[in-house]
Amino acid sequence: MTHNLHPNNLRLGVNIDHVATIRNARGGLHPDPVRAAEIIASVGGDGITAHLREDRRHIRDADIERIMDATDLPLNLEMAATEEMLEIALRHKPHAACIVPEKREERTTEGGLDAAGQHNHLTSYVAKLRDADIRVSLFIEADPRQIEAAMMLGAPVVEFHTGRYAHYGFDGNAAGVESELKRISDAAALAAKNGIEAHAGHGLTFDNVQPIAAIAQIAELNIGHYLIGEAIFLGLEESVRKMRSLMDEAR
Ligand code: PXP
């Protein structure tokens, strides 16, 4: 999402997957992720993120075009590096494609992509997306090896998986939180030094977002489950506004 420069250089991409999860629970049309996208745009969200999974448990194919048509916000389409997803991305040309590892049985994206180990497969995959002017991001662990692989693949963006950071926090493991923060912050500095834009996401909440938002080289946070969960209590507008203001405060 380069074209929407937030004044403090930290964008908020809101992942609307779980609006679709609730819709799908009843098989109808409500709640519509498109309406969520419109609300997010109206309260200053910088982008919409959505994961088209192999099993379509969140958004579905038809949602992509509807979401892209609903607002001017850039769409960051999360997807596994499969031929099916490549064809869909090339057809819709979202602003960005974030390549994530995907296991059918997982509840959510549990770890980063092994960009280093999958180098051969990813080289032509990333090139095809780049040739279509789709901004490619790789969802990786904050690990120098993975950043090096992203450089070799020519990916302009990496997104660091903050799941471990979040989980240490939920478990009250302060030392774990500190060491993860250092790992993410060092990785963001390394990425920036090498001309790669650093994003971060997974498991971020009102309570744990600020130390991540304070990392100067991180340009975008993608946040979903917690924001949609809080929307039940606060409403989506207030949930997004509150996250935005916590991010601004930390910057
Ligand atoms: N970024 C990526 C690449 C993801 O796969 C996810 C989860 O779908 C998120 C961010 C958002 O994570 P959460 O829903 O825990 O905020």
Coordinates of N, CA and C and ligand atoms in Angstrom, one line a residue:
M1 N 0.8 -1.2 0.0 CA 0.0 0.0 0.0 C 0.9 1.2 0.0
T2 N 1.6 1.5 -1.0 CA 2.5 2.6 -1.1 C 1.9 3.9 -1.3
H3 N 0.7 3.9 -2.1 CA 0.2 5.2 -2.5 C -0.6 5.9 -1.4
N4 N -0.7 5.3 -0.3 CA -1.5 5.9 0.8 C -0.6 6.2 1.9
L5 N 0.2 7.2 1.8 CA 1.2 7.5 2.8 C 0.5 8.1 4.1
H6 N 0.6 7.4 5.2 CA 0.0 8.0 6.4 C 1.0 9.0 6.9
P7 N 0.5 10.1 7.5 CA 1.4 11.2 8.0 C 2.6 10.6 8.8
N8 N 2.4 9.6 9.7 CA 3.5 9.1 10.5 C 4.1 7.9 9.9
N9 N 3.9 7.6 8.6 CA 4.5 6.5 7.9 C 4.2 5.2 8.5
L10 N 3.1 5.0 9.1 CA 2.6 3.7 9.6 C 1.2 3.5 9.2
R11 N 1.0 2.6 8.3 CA -0.4 2.4 7.8 C -1.1 1.3 8.6
L12 N -2.4 1.3 8.6 CA -3.2 0.3 9.2 C -4.0 -0.4 8.1
G13 N -3.7 -1.7 7.9 CA -4.5 -2.5 7.0 C -5.4 -3.4 7.9
V14 N -6.7 -3.3 7.6 CA -7.6 -4.1 8.4 C -8.0 -5.4 7.7
N15 N -7.8 -6.5 8.3 CA -8.1 -7.8 7.8 C -9.6 -8.1 8.1
I16 N -10.4 -8.2 7.0 CA -11.8 -8.4 7.2 C -12.3 -9.9 7.1
D17 N -11.3 -10.8 7.1 CA -11.6 -12.2 7.0 C -12.8 -12.7 8.0
H18 N -12.7 -12.2 9.2 CA -13.6 -12.7 10.2 C -15.0 -12.2 10.1
V19 N -15.2 -11.1 9.4 CA -16.5 -10.7 9.0 C -17.1 -11.7 8.1
A20 N -16.3 -12.2 7.2 CA -16.8 -13.3 6.3 C -17.0 -14.6 7.0
T21 N -16.1 -14.8 8.0 CA -16.3 -16.1 8.8 C -17.7 -16.1 9.5
I22 N -18.1 -15.0 10.0 CA -19.4 -14.9 10.7 C -20.5 -15.1 9.7
R23 N -20.4 -14.4 8.5 CA -21.3 -14.5 7.5 C -21.5 -16.0 7.0
N24 N -20.3 -16.6 6.9 CA -20.3 -18.0 6.4 C -21.0 -19.0 7.4
A25 N -20.9 -18.6 8.7 CA -21.5 -19.5 9.7 C -22.9 -19.8 9.4
R26 N -23.6 -18.8 8.8 CA -25.1 -19.1 8.5 C -25.3 -19.2 7.0
G27 N -24.3 -19.1 6.2 CA -24.4 -19.4 4.8 C -25.2 -18.3 4.0
G28 N -25.4 -17.2 4.6 CA -26.2 -16.1 3.9 C -25.3 -15.0 3.5
L29 N -25.8 -13.8 3.5 CA -25.1 -12.6 3.0 C -24.6 -11.7 4.2
H30 N -25.1 -12.0 5.4 CA -24.9 -11.0 6.5 C -24.0 -11.7 7.5
P31 N -23.0 -11.0 8.1 CA -22.6 -9.6 7.8 C -21.7 -9.6 6.5
D32 N -21.8 -8.5 5.8 CA -21.1 -8.5 4.5 C -19.8 -7.8 4.7
P33 N -18.7 -8.5 4.3 CA -17.3 -7.9 4.4 C -17.2 -6.6 3.6
V34 N -18.0 -6.4 2.6 CA -18.0 -5.1 1.8 C -18.4 -4.0 2.7
R35 N -19.4 -4.2 3.5 CA -19.9 -3.1 4.4 C -18.8 -2.8 5.4
A36 N -18.1 -3.8 5.8 CA -16.9 -3.6 6.7 C -15.9 -2.7 6.0
A37 N -15.6 -3.1 4.8 CA -14.6 -2.3 4.0 C -15.0 -0.8 3.9
E38 N -16.3 -0.6 3.7 CA -16.7 0.8 3.6 C -16.6 1.6 4.9
I39 N -16.9 0.9 6.0 CA -16.7 1.5 7.3 C -15.2 1.8 7.6
I40 N -14.4 0.8 7.3 CA -13.0 1.0 7.5 C -12.4 2.2 6.7
A41 N -12.9 2.3 5.5 CA -12.5 3.5 4.7 C -13.0 4.8 5.3
S42 N -14.2 4.8 5.8 CA -14.7 6.0 6.4 C -14.1 6.4 7.7
V43 N -13.4 5.6 8.4 CA -12.7 6.0 9.6 C -11.2 6.0 9.4
G44 N -10.7 6.1 8.2 CA -9.3 6.3 8.0 C -8.4 5.1 8.0
G45 N -9.0 3.9 7.8 CA -8.1 2.7 7.6 C -7.3 3.0 6.3
D46 N -6.1 2.4 6.2 CA -5.3 2.7 5.0 C -5.4 1.6 4.0
G47 N -6.0 0.5 4.4 CA -6.1 -0.6 3.4 C -6.9 -1.8 3.9
I48 N -7.4 -2.6 3.0 CA -8.1 -3.8 3.4 C -7.3 -5.0 3.1
T49 N -7.3 -5.9 4.0 CA -6.5 -7.2 3.8 C -7.5 -8.3 3.9
A50 N -7.3 -9.3 3.0 CA -8.2 -10.5 3.1 C -7.5 -11.7 2.6
H51 N -7.7 -12.8 3.2 CA -7.0 -14.1 2.8 C -8.0 -15.0 2.1
L52 N -7.7 -15.2 0.9 CA -8.5 -16.2 0.1 C -7.9 -17.6 0.4
R53 N -8.5 -18.3 1.3 CA -7.9 -19.6 1.6 C -8.4 -20.7 0.6
E54 N -7.6 -21.7 0.5 CA -7.9 -22.9 -0.3 C -9.3 -23.4 0.0
D55 N -9.7 -23.4 1.3 CA -11.0 -23.9 1.6 C -12.1 -22.9 1.7
R56 N -11.7 -21.6 1.4 CA -12.7 -20.5 1.3 C -13.4 -20.3 2.6
R57 N -12.8 -20.5 3.7 CA -13.5 -20.4 5.0 C -13.7 -19.0 5.4
H58 N -13.0 -18.0 4.8 CA -13.2 -16.6 5.1 C -13.9 -16.0 3.8
I59 N -13.2 -15.1 3.2 CA -13.8 -14.5 2.0 C -13.8 -15.6 0.8
R60 N -14.7 -15.3 -0.1 CA -14.8 -16.2 -1.3 C -14.4 -15.5 -2.5
D61 N -14.3 -16.2 -3.6 CA -13.8 -15.6 -4.9 C -14.6 -14.3 -5.2
A62 N -16.0 -14.4 -5.1 CA -16.8 -13.3 -5.6 C -16.6 -12.1 -4.7
D63 N -16.1 -12.3 -3.5 CA -15.9 -11.1 -2.6 C -14.8 -10.2 -3.1
I64 N -13.8 -10.8 -3.8 CA -12.6 -10.0 -4.2 C -13.0 -8.8 -5.0
E65 N -13.8 -9.0 -6.0 CA -14.2 -7.9 -6.9 C -15.1 -6.9 -6.1
R66 N -16.0 -7.5 -5.3 CA -16.9 -6.6 -4.6 C -16.1 -5.7 -3.6
I67 N -15.1 -6.3 -3.0 CA -14.3 -5.5 -2.0 C -13.5 -4.4 -2.8
M68 N -12.9 -4.8 -3.9 CA -12.1 -3.9 -4.7 C -12.9 -2.7 -5.2
D69 N -14.2 -3.0 -5.6 CA -15.1 -2.0 -6.1 C -15.7 -1.1 -5.1
A70 N -15.7 -1.5 -3.8 CA -16.4 -0.8 -2.8 C -15.8 0.5 -2.3
T71 N -14.4 0.5 -2.3 CA -13.7 1.6 -1.8 C -12.5 1.9 -2.6
D72 N -11.9 3.0 -2.3 CA -10.6 3.3 -3.0 C -9.4 2.7 -2.3
L73 N -9.7 2.1 -1.2 CA -8.5 1.6 -0.4 C -7.8 0.4 -1.2
P74 N -6.5 0.3 -1.1 CA -5.8 -0.8 -1.7 C -6.2 -2.1 -1.0
L75 N -6.3 -3.1 -1.8 CA -6.5 -4.5 -1.3 C -5.2 -5.2 -1.3
N76 N -4.9 -5.8 -0.1 CA -3.8 -6.7 0.1 C -4.3 -8.1 0.2
L77 N -4.2 -8.9 -0.9 CA -4.7 -10.2 -0.9 C -3.7 -11.2 -0.4
E78 N -4.1 -11.8 0.7 CA -3.2 -12.9 1.3 C -3.5 -14.2 0.6
M79 N -2.5 -14.9 0.2 CA -2.7 -16.1 -0.5 C -1.5 -17.1 -0.4
A80 N -1.8 -18.3 -0.6 CA -0.8 -19.4 -0.6 C -0.2 -19.3 -2.1
A81 N 1.1 -19.8 -2.2 CA 1.8 -19.7 -3.5 C 1.4 -20.9 -4.3
T82 N 0.1 -21.0 -4.7 CA -0.4 -22.1 -5.6 C -0.8 -21.5 -6.9
E83 N -0.9 -22.4 -7.9 CA -1.2 -22.0 -9.3 C -2.6 -21.3 -9.3
E84 N -3.5 -21.9 -8.5 CA -4.9 -21.4 -8.5 C -4.9 -20.0 -8.0
M85 N -4.2 -19.7 -6.9 CA -4.2 -18.3 -6.4 C -3.5 -17.3 -7.3
L86 N -2.4 -17.8 -8.0 CA -1.7 -17.0 -9.0 C -2.7 -16.5 -10.0
E87 N -3.5 -17.5 -10.5 CA -4.4 -17.1 -11.6 C -5.4 -16.1 -11.1
I88 N -5.9 -16.3 -9.9 CA -6.9 -15.4 -9.3 C -6.3 -14.0 -9.2
A89 N -5.1 -13.9 -8.6 CA -4.4 -12.6 -8.4 C -4.2 -11.9 -9.7
L90 N -3.8 -12.7 -10.7 CA -3.5 -12.0 -12.0 C -4.8 -11.5 -12.7
R91 N -5.9 -12.2 -12.4 CA -7.1 -11.8 -13.0 C -7.7 -10.5 -12.3
H92 N -7.5 -10.4 -11.0 CA -8.1 -9.3 -10.2 C -7.1 -8.2 -10.0
K93 N -5.8 -8.4 -10.1 CA -4.8 -7.4 -9.9 C -5.0 -6.5 -8.6
P94 N -5.0 -7.2 -7.5 CA -5.1 -6.4 -6.3 C -3.8 -5.5 -6.1
H95 N -3.9 -4.5 -5.3 CA -2.7 -3.7 -5.1 C -1.5 -4.5 -4.6
A96 N -1.8 -5.4 -3.7 CA -0.7 -6.2 -3.1 C -1.1 -7.6 -3.0
A97 N -0.1 -8.5 -3.0 CA -0.3 -9.9 -2.7 C 0.7 -10.3 -1.6
C98 N 0.1 -10.8 -0.6 CA 1.0 -11.3 0.5 C 1.0 -12.8 0.5
I99 N 2.2 -13.3 0.2 CA 2.3 -14.8 0.1 C 2.5 -15.4 1.5
V100 N 1.5 -16.3 1.9 CA 1.5 -16.9 3.2 C 1.6 -18.4 3.1
P101 N 2.2 -19.1 4.1 CA 2.2 -20.5 4.1 C 0.7 -20.9 4.4
E102 N 0.2 -22.0 3.9 CA -1.1 -22.4 4.3 C -1.2 -23.9 4.5
K103 N -1.7 -24.3 5.6 CA -2.0 -25.7 5.9 C -3.5 -25.8 6.1
R104 N -4.0 -26.8 5.4 CA -5.4 -27.0 5.4 C -6.0 -27.1 6.8
E105 N -5.3 -27.8 7.7 CA -5.9 -28.1 9.0 C -5.7 -27.0 10.1
E106 N -4.9 -26.0 9.7 CA -4.5 -25.0 10.7 C -5.7 -24.0 11.0
R107 N -5.8 -23.5 12.2 CA -6.8 -22.5 12.5 C -6.6 -21.2 11.9
T108 N -5.3 -20.8 11.9 CA -4.9 -19.5 11.3 C -3.4 -19.7 10.8
T109 N -2.9 -18.7 10.2 CA -1.5 -18.9 9.6 C -0.5 -19.0 10.8
E110 N 0.0 -20.2 11.0 CA 0.7 -20.4 12.3 C 2.2 -20.0 12.3
G111 N 2.8 -19.9 11.1 CA 4.2 -19.5 11.1 C 4.5 -18.8 9.8
G112 N 5.7 -18.4 9.7 CA 6.1 -17.6 8.5 C 6.4 -18.6 7.3
L113 N 6.4 -18.0 6.2 CA 6.7 -18.7 4.9 C 8.2 -19.0 4.9
D114 N 8.6 -20.2 4.4 CA 10.0 -20.6 4.3 C 10.5 -20.1 2.9
A115 N 10.7 -18.8 2.9 CA 11.1 -18.2 1.6 C 12.5 -18.8 1.2
A116 N 13.3 -19.0 2.1 CA 14.7 -19.6 1.8 C 14.5 -21.0 1.3
G117 N 13.7 -21.8 1.9 CA 13.6 -23.2 1.5 C 12.9 -23.4 0.2
Q118 N 12.0 -22.5 -0.1 CA 11.2 -22.6 -1.3 C 11.6 -21.8 -2.5
H119 N 12.9 -21.4 -2.4 CA 13.4 -20.4 -3.4 C 13.1 -20.8 -4.8
N120 N 13.3 -22.0 -5.2 CA 13.0 -22.3 -6.7 C 11.6 -22.1 -7.1
H121 N 10.7 -22.5 -6.3 CA 9.3 -22.4 -6.6 C 8.9 -20.9 -6.6
L122 N 9.4 -20.2 -5.6 CA 8.9 -18.8 -5.4 C 9.5 -17.8 -6.5
T123 N 10.7 -18.2 -7.0 CA 11.3 -17.2 -8.0 C 10.4 -16.8 -9.1
S124 N 9.8 -17.8 -9.8 CA 9.0 -17.4 -10.9 C 7.6 -16.9 -10.5
Y125 N 7.2 -17.4 -9.3 CA 5.9 -17.0 -8.8 C 5.9 -15.5 -8.5
V126 N 7.0 -15.1 -7.7 CA 7.1 -13.6 -7.4 C 7.2 -12.8 -8.6
A127 N 8.0 -13.3 -9.6 CA 8.2 -12.6 -10.8 C 6.9 -12.3 -11.6
K128 N 6.1 -13.4 -11.6 CA 4.8 -13.2 -12.4 C 3.9 -12.2 -11.7
L129 N 3.9 -12.1 -10.4 CA 3.1 -11.1 -9.7 C 3.7 -9.7 -9.9
R130 N 5.0 -9.6 -9.8 CA 5.6 -8.3 -10.0 C 5.4 -7.8 -11.4
D131 N 5.5 -8.7 -12.4 CA 5.3 -8.3 -13.8 C 3.9 -7.8 -14.0
A132 N 2.9 -8.2 -13.2 CA 1.6 -7.7 -13.3 C 1.4 -6.4 -12.4
D133 N 2.5 -5.9 -11.9 CA 2.4 -4.7 -11.1 C 1.7 -4.9 -9.7
I134 N 1.7 -6.1 -9.3 CA 1.2 -6.4 -7.9 C 2.3 -6.4 -7.0
R135 N 2.1 -5.6 -5.9 CA 3.2 -5.5 -4.9 C 3.3 -6.7 -4.0
V136 N 4.4 -7.4 -4.2 CA 4.5 -8.7 -3.5 C 5.1 -8.6 -2.1
S137 N 4.4 -9.2 -1.2 CA 5.0 -9.2 0.2 C 5.1 -10.7 0.6
L138 N 6.1 -11.0 1.4 CA 6.3 -12.3 1.9 C 6.1 -12.3 3.4
F139 N 5.2 -13.2 3.9 CA 4.9 -13.3 5.3 C 5.9 -14.2 5.9
I140 N 6.9 -13.6 6.6 CA 8.0 -14.5 7.1 C 8.3 -14.3 8.6
E141 N 9.0 -15.1 9.1 CA 9.5 -14.9 10.5 C 10.6 -13.9 10.4
A142 N 10.8 -13.2 11.6 CA 11.8 -12.1 11.6 C 13.2 -12.7 11.7
D143 N 13.6 -13.2 10.6 CA 14.9 -14.1 10.6 C 15.7 -13.6 9.4
P144 N 17.0 -13.2 9.7 CA 17.8 -12.7 8.6 C 17.9 -13.6 7.4
R145 N 17.8 -14.9 7.6 CA 17.9 -15.8 6.5 C 16.7 -15.6 5.5
Q146 N 15.5 -15.4 6.1 CA 14.3 -15.2 5.3 C 14.4 -13.8 4.6
I147 N 14.9 -12.8 5.3 CA 15.0 -11.5 4.6 C 16.0 -11.6 3.4
E148 N 17.1 -12.3 3.6 CA 18.0 -12.5 2.5 C 17.3 -13.2 1.3
A149 N 16.5 -14.2 1.7 CA 15.8 -14.9 0.6 C 14.8 -14.0 -0.1
A150 N 14.1 -13.1 0.7 CA 13.2 -12.2 0.1 C 14.0 -11.2 -0.9
M151 N 15.2 -10.8 -0.5 CA 16.0 -10.0 -1.4 C 16.3 -10.7 -2.7
M152 N 16.7 -12.0 -2.5 CA 17.1 -12.7 -3.7 C 15.9 -13.0 -4.6
L153 N 14.7 -13.0 -4.0 CA 13.5 -13.3 -4.8 C 13.0 -12.0 -5.5
G154 N 13.5 -10.8 -5.0 CA 13.1 -9.5 -5.6 C 11.7 -9.1 -5.0
A155 N 11.4 -9.5 -3.8 CA 10.1 -9.1 -3.1 C 10.4 -7.7 -2.5
P156 N 9.5 -6.8 -2.9 CA 9.7 -5.4 -2.4 C 9.3 -5.2 -0.9
V157 N 8.5 -6.2 -0.4 CA 8.0 -6.1 1.0 C 8.1 -7.4 1.7
V158 N 8.3 -7.3 3.0 CA 8.2 -8.5 3.8 C 7.2 -8.1 5.0
E159 N 6.4 -9.1 5.4 CA 5.6 -8.9 6.6 C 6.1 -9.8 7.7
F160 N 6.4 -9.3 8.8 CA 6.9 -10.2 9.9 C 5.8 -10.7 10.7
H161 N 5.9 -12.0 11.0 CA 4.8 -12.7 11.7 C 5.0 -12.4 13.2
T162 N 4.0 -11.7 13.8 CA 4.2 -11.3 15.2 C 3.4 -12.3 16.1
G163 N 3.1 -13.4 15.6 CA 2.3 -14.4 16.4 C 3.0 -14.8 17.7
R164 N 4.3 -15.1 17.6 CA 5.1 -15.6 18.8 C 5.2 -14.4 19.8
Y165 N 5.4 -13.2 19.3 CA 5.4 -12.0 20.2 C 4.1 -11.9 21.0
A166 N 3.0 -12.1 20.2 CA 1.7 -12.0 20.8 C 1.4 -13.1 21.9
H167 N 1.8 -14.3 21.5 CA 1.6 -15.4 22.4 C 2.4 -15.4 23.7
Y168 N 3.6 -14.9 23.6 CA 4.4 -14.7 24.8 C 3.7 -13.7 25.7
G169 N 3.1 -12.7 25.1 CA 2.4 -11.7 25.9 C 1.2 -12.3 26.6
F170 N 0.4 -13.1 25.8 CA -0.8 -13.7 26.4 C -0.4 -14.6 27.5
D171 N 0.7 -15.3 27.4 CA 1.2 -16.2 28.5 C 1.9 -15.5 29.6
G172 N 2.1 -14.2 29.6 CA 2.7 -13.5 30.6 C 4.3 -13.7 30.7
N173 N 4.8 -14.1 29.5 CA 6.2 -14.3 29.4 C 7.0 -13.1 29.0
A174 N 7.4 -12.2 30.0 CA 7.9 -10.9 29.7 C 9.3 -11.0 28.9
A175 N 10.1 -12.0 29.3 CA 11.4 -12.2 28.7 C 11.2 -12.6 27.2
G176 N 10.2 -13.5 27.0 CA 9.9 -13.9 25.6 C 9.5 -12.7 24.8
V177 N 8.6 -11.9 25.4 CA 8.1 -10.7 24.6 C 9.3 -9.8 24.3
E178 N 10.2 -9.5 25.2 CA 11.4 -8.7 25.0 C 12.3 -9.3 23.9
S179 N 12.5 -10.6 23.9 CA 13.4 -11.1 22.9 C 12.7 -11.1 21.5
E180 N 11.4 -11.3 21.5 CA 10.8 -11.3 20.2 C 10.8 -9.9 19.6
L181 N 10.6 -8.9 20.5 CA 10.6 -7.5 20.1 C 11.9 -7.1 19.5
K182 N 13.0 -7.6 20.1 CA 14.3 -7.3 19.6 C 14.5 -8.0 18.2
R183 N 14.0 -9.2 18.1 CA 14.2 -10.0 16.9 C 13.4 -9.2 15.8
I184 N 12.2 -8.8 16.1 CA 11.4 -8.1 15.0 C 12.0 -6.7 14.7
S185 N 12.5 -6.0 15.7 CA 13.0 -4.7 15.5 C 14.4 -4.8 14.7
D186 N 15.2 -5.8 15.0 CA 16.5 -6.0 14.2 C 16.1 -6.4 12.8
A187 N 15.1 -7.2 12.6 CA 14.8 -7.7 11.3 C 14.2 -6.5 10.5
A188 N 13.4 -5.7 11.1 CA 12.9 -4.5 10.4 C 14.0 -3.6 9.9
A189 N 15.0 -3.4 10.8 CA 16.2 -2.6 10.4 C 16.9 -3.2 9.3
L190 N 17.1 -4.5 9.3 CA 17.9 -5.2 8.3 C 17.1 -5.1 6.9
A191 N 15.8 -5.3 7.0 CA 15.0 -5.2 5.8 C 15.1 -3.8 5.2
A192 N 14.9 -2.8 6.0 CA 15.0 -1.4 5.5 C 16.3 -1.0 5.0
K193 N 17.4 -1.5 5.6 CA 18.7 -1.2 5.1 C 18.9 -1.8 3.7
N194 N 18.2 -2.8 3.4 CA 18.3 -3.5 2.1 C 17.2 -3.1 1.2
G195 N 16.5 -2.0 1.5 CA 15.5 -1.5 0.6 C 14.2 -2.3 0.5
I196 N 14.0 -3.1 1.5 CA 12.7 -3.8 1.6 C 11.8 -3.2 2.6
E197 N 10.6 -3.0 2.2 CA 9.6 -2.4 3.2 C 9.1 -3.4 4.2
A198 N 9.1 -3.0 5.4 CA 8.8 -4.0 6.5 C 7.3 -3.7 7.0
H199 N 6.5 -4.8 7.0 CA 5.2 -4.8 7.6 C 5.2 -5.8 8.7
A200 N 4.1 -5.8 9.5 CA 4.0 -6.8 10.6 C 2.6 -7.1 10.9
G201 N 2.3 -8.3 11.4 CA 1.0 -8.6 11.8 C 0.9 -10.0 12.3
H202 N -0.2 -10.2 12.9 CA -0.7 -11.5 13.5 C -0.8 -11.3 15.1
G203 N -2.0 -11.5 15.6 CA -2.2 -11.5 17.0 C -2.1 -10.2 17.7
L204 N -2.1 -9.1 16.9 CA -2.0 -7.8 17.5 C -3.3 -7.3 18.1
T205 N -3.2 -6.7 19.3 CA -4.3 -6.2 20.0 C -4.1 -4.8 20.6
F206 N -5.1 -4.2 21.2 CA -4.9 -2.9 21.8 C -3.8 -3.0 22.8
D207 N -3.6 -4.1 23.5 CA -2.6 -4.2 24.6 C -1.2 -4.4 24.1
N208 N -1.0 -5.0 22.9 CA 0.3 -5.3 22.5 C 0.8 -4.6 21.3
V209 N -0.1 -3.7 20.7 CA 0.3 -3.1 19.4 C 1.4 -2.1 19.5
Q210 N 1.5 -1.4 20.6 CA 2.3 -0.2 20.7 C 3.8 -0.5 20.5
P211 N 4.4 -1.5 21.2 CA 5.8 -1.7 21.0 C 6.2 -2.0 19.5
I212 N 5.2 -2.7 18.8 CA 5.5 -3.0 17.4 C 5.3 -1.7 16.6
A213 N 4.3 -1.0 16.9 CA 4.1 0.3 16.1 C 5.2 1.3 16.3
A214 N 5.9 1.1 17.4 CA 7.0 2.1 17.7 C 8.3 1.8 16.9
I215 N 8.3 0.6 16.3 CA 9.5 0.3 15.5 C 9.5 1.1 14.2
A216 N 10.5 2.0 14.1 CA 10.4 3.1 13.1 C 10.4 2.5 11.7
Q217 N 11.0 1.4 11.4 CA 11.1 0.9 10.1 C 9.9 0.2 9.6
I218 N 9.0 -0.1 10.5 CA 7.8 -0.8 10.1 C 6.8 0.2 9.5
A219 N 6.3 -0.1 8.3 CA 5.5 0.9 7.5 C 4.0 0.5 7.5
E220 N 3.7 -0.7 8.0 CA 2.3 -1.1 7.9 C 2.0 -2.3 8.9
L221 N 0.9 -2.2 9.5 CA 0.4 -3.3 10.4 C -0.8 -3.8 9.8
N222 N -0.9 -5.1 9.7 CA -2.2 -5.8 9.3 C -2.8 -6.5 10.4
I223 N -4.0 -6.1 10.8 CA -4.7 -6.5 12.0 C -6.1 -7.0 11.7
G224 N -6.5 -8.1 12.2 CA -7.8 -8.6 11.8 C -8.6 -9.1 13.0
H225 N -8.3 -10.3 13.5 CA -9.1 -11.0 14.4 C -9.6 -10.2 15.6
Y226 N -8.6 -9.5 16.2 CA -8.9 -8.7 17.4 C -9.8 -7.6 17.1
L227 N -9.5 -6.9 16.0 CA -10.3 -5.7 15.6 C -11.8 -6.1 15.4
I228 N -12.0 -7.2 14.7 CA -13.3 -7.6 14.4 C -14.0 -8.1 15.7
G229 N -13.2 -8.8 16.5 CA -13.8 -9.2 17.8 C -14.2 -8.0 18.7
E230 N -13.4 -7.0 18.7 CA -13.7 -5.8 19.5 C -14.9 -5.1 18.9
A231 N -15.1 -5.2 17.6 CA -16.2 -4.5 16.9 C -17.5 -5.0 17.5
I232 N -17.5 -6.3 18.0 CA -18.8 -6.8 18.6 C -19.1 -5.9 19.8
F233 N -18.1 -5.4 20.6 CA -18.4 -4.7 21.8 C -18.4 -3.2 21.5
L234 N -17.5 -2.7 20.7 CA -17.4 -1.2 20.5 C -18.0 -0.7 19.2
G235 N -18.2 -1.6 18.3 CA -18.6 -1.2 16.9 C -17.3 -1.2 16.1
L236 N -17.4 -1.4 14.8 CA -16.2 -1.5 13.9 C -15.5 -0.1 13.9
E237 N -16.3 0.9 13.8 CA -15.7 2.3 13.6 C -14.8 2.5 14.8
E238 N -15.3 2.3 16.0 CA -14.6 2.6 17.2 C -13.4 1.7 17.4
S239 N -13.6 0.5 17.0 CA -12.5 -0.5 17.1 C -11.3 -0.1 16.3
V240 N -11.6 0.3 15.0 CA -10.5 0.7 14.1 C -9.9 2.1 14.6
R241 N -10.8 3.0 15.0 CA -10.3 4.3 15.5 C -9.4 4.1 16.7
K242 N -9.8 3.3 17.6 CA -9.0 3.1 18.8 C -7.6 2.5 18.5
M243 N -7.6 1.5 17.6 CA -6.3 0.9 17.1 C -5.4 2.0 16.5
R244 N -6.1 2.8 15.6 CA -5.3 3.8 14.9 C -4.7 4.8 15.9
S245 N -5.5 5.2 16.9 CA -4.9 6.2 17.8 C -3.8 5.6 18.7
L246 N -3.9 4.3 19.1 CA -2.8 3.6 19.8 C -1.6 3.6 19.0
M247 N -1.7 3.3 17.7 CA -0.6 3.3 16.8 C 0.1 4.6 16.7
D248 N -0.8 5.7 16.6 CA -0.3 7.0 16.4 C 0.5 7.5 17.7
E249 N -0.1 7.1 18.8 CA 0.5 7.5 20.1 C 1.9 6.8 20.3
A250 N 2.0 5.6 19.7 CA 3.3 4.9 19.9 C 4.4 5.4 19.0
R251 N 4.0 6.1 17.9 CA 4.9 6.4 16.8 C 5.8 7.6 17.2
Ligands
PXP1 N1 -1.0 -10.7 8.3 C1 -1.1 -12.0 7.8 C2 -0.1 -12.3 6.6 C3 -2.0 -12.9 8.2 O1 -2.1 -14.1 7.6 C4 -2.9 -12.6 9.2 C5 -3.9 -13.6 9.7 O2 -4.7 -13.9 8.6 C6 -2.8 -11.3 9.8 C7 -1.8 -10.4 9.3 C8 -3.7 -10.8 10.8 O3 -3.7 -11.6 12.0 P1 -4.8 -11.4 13.1 O4 -6.1 -11.8 12.5 O5 -4.3 -12.3 14.2 O6 -4.8 -9.9 13.4

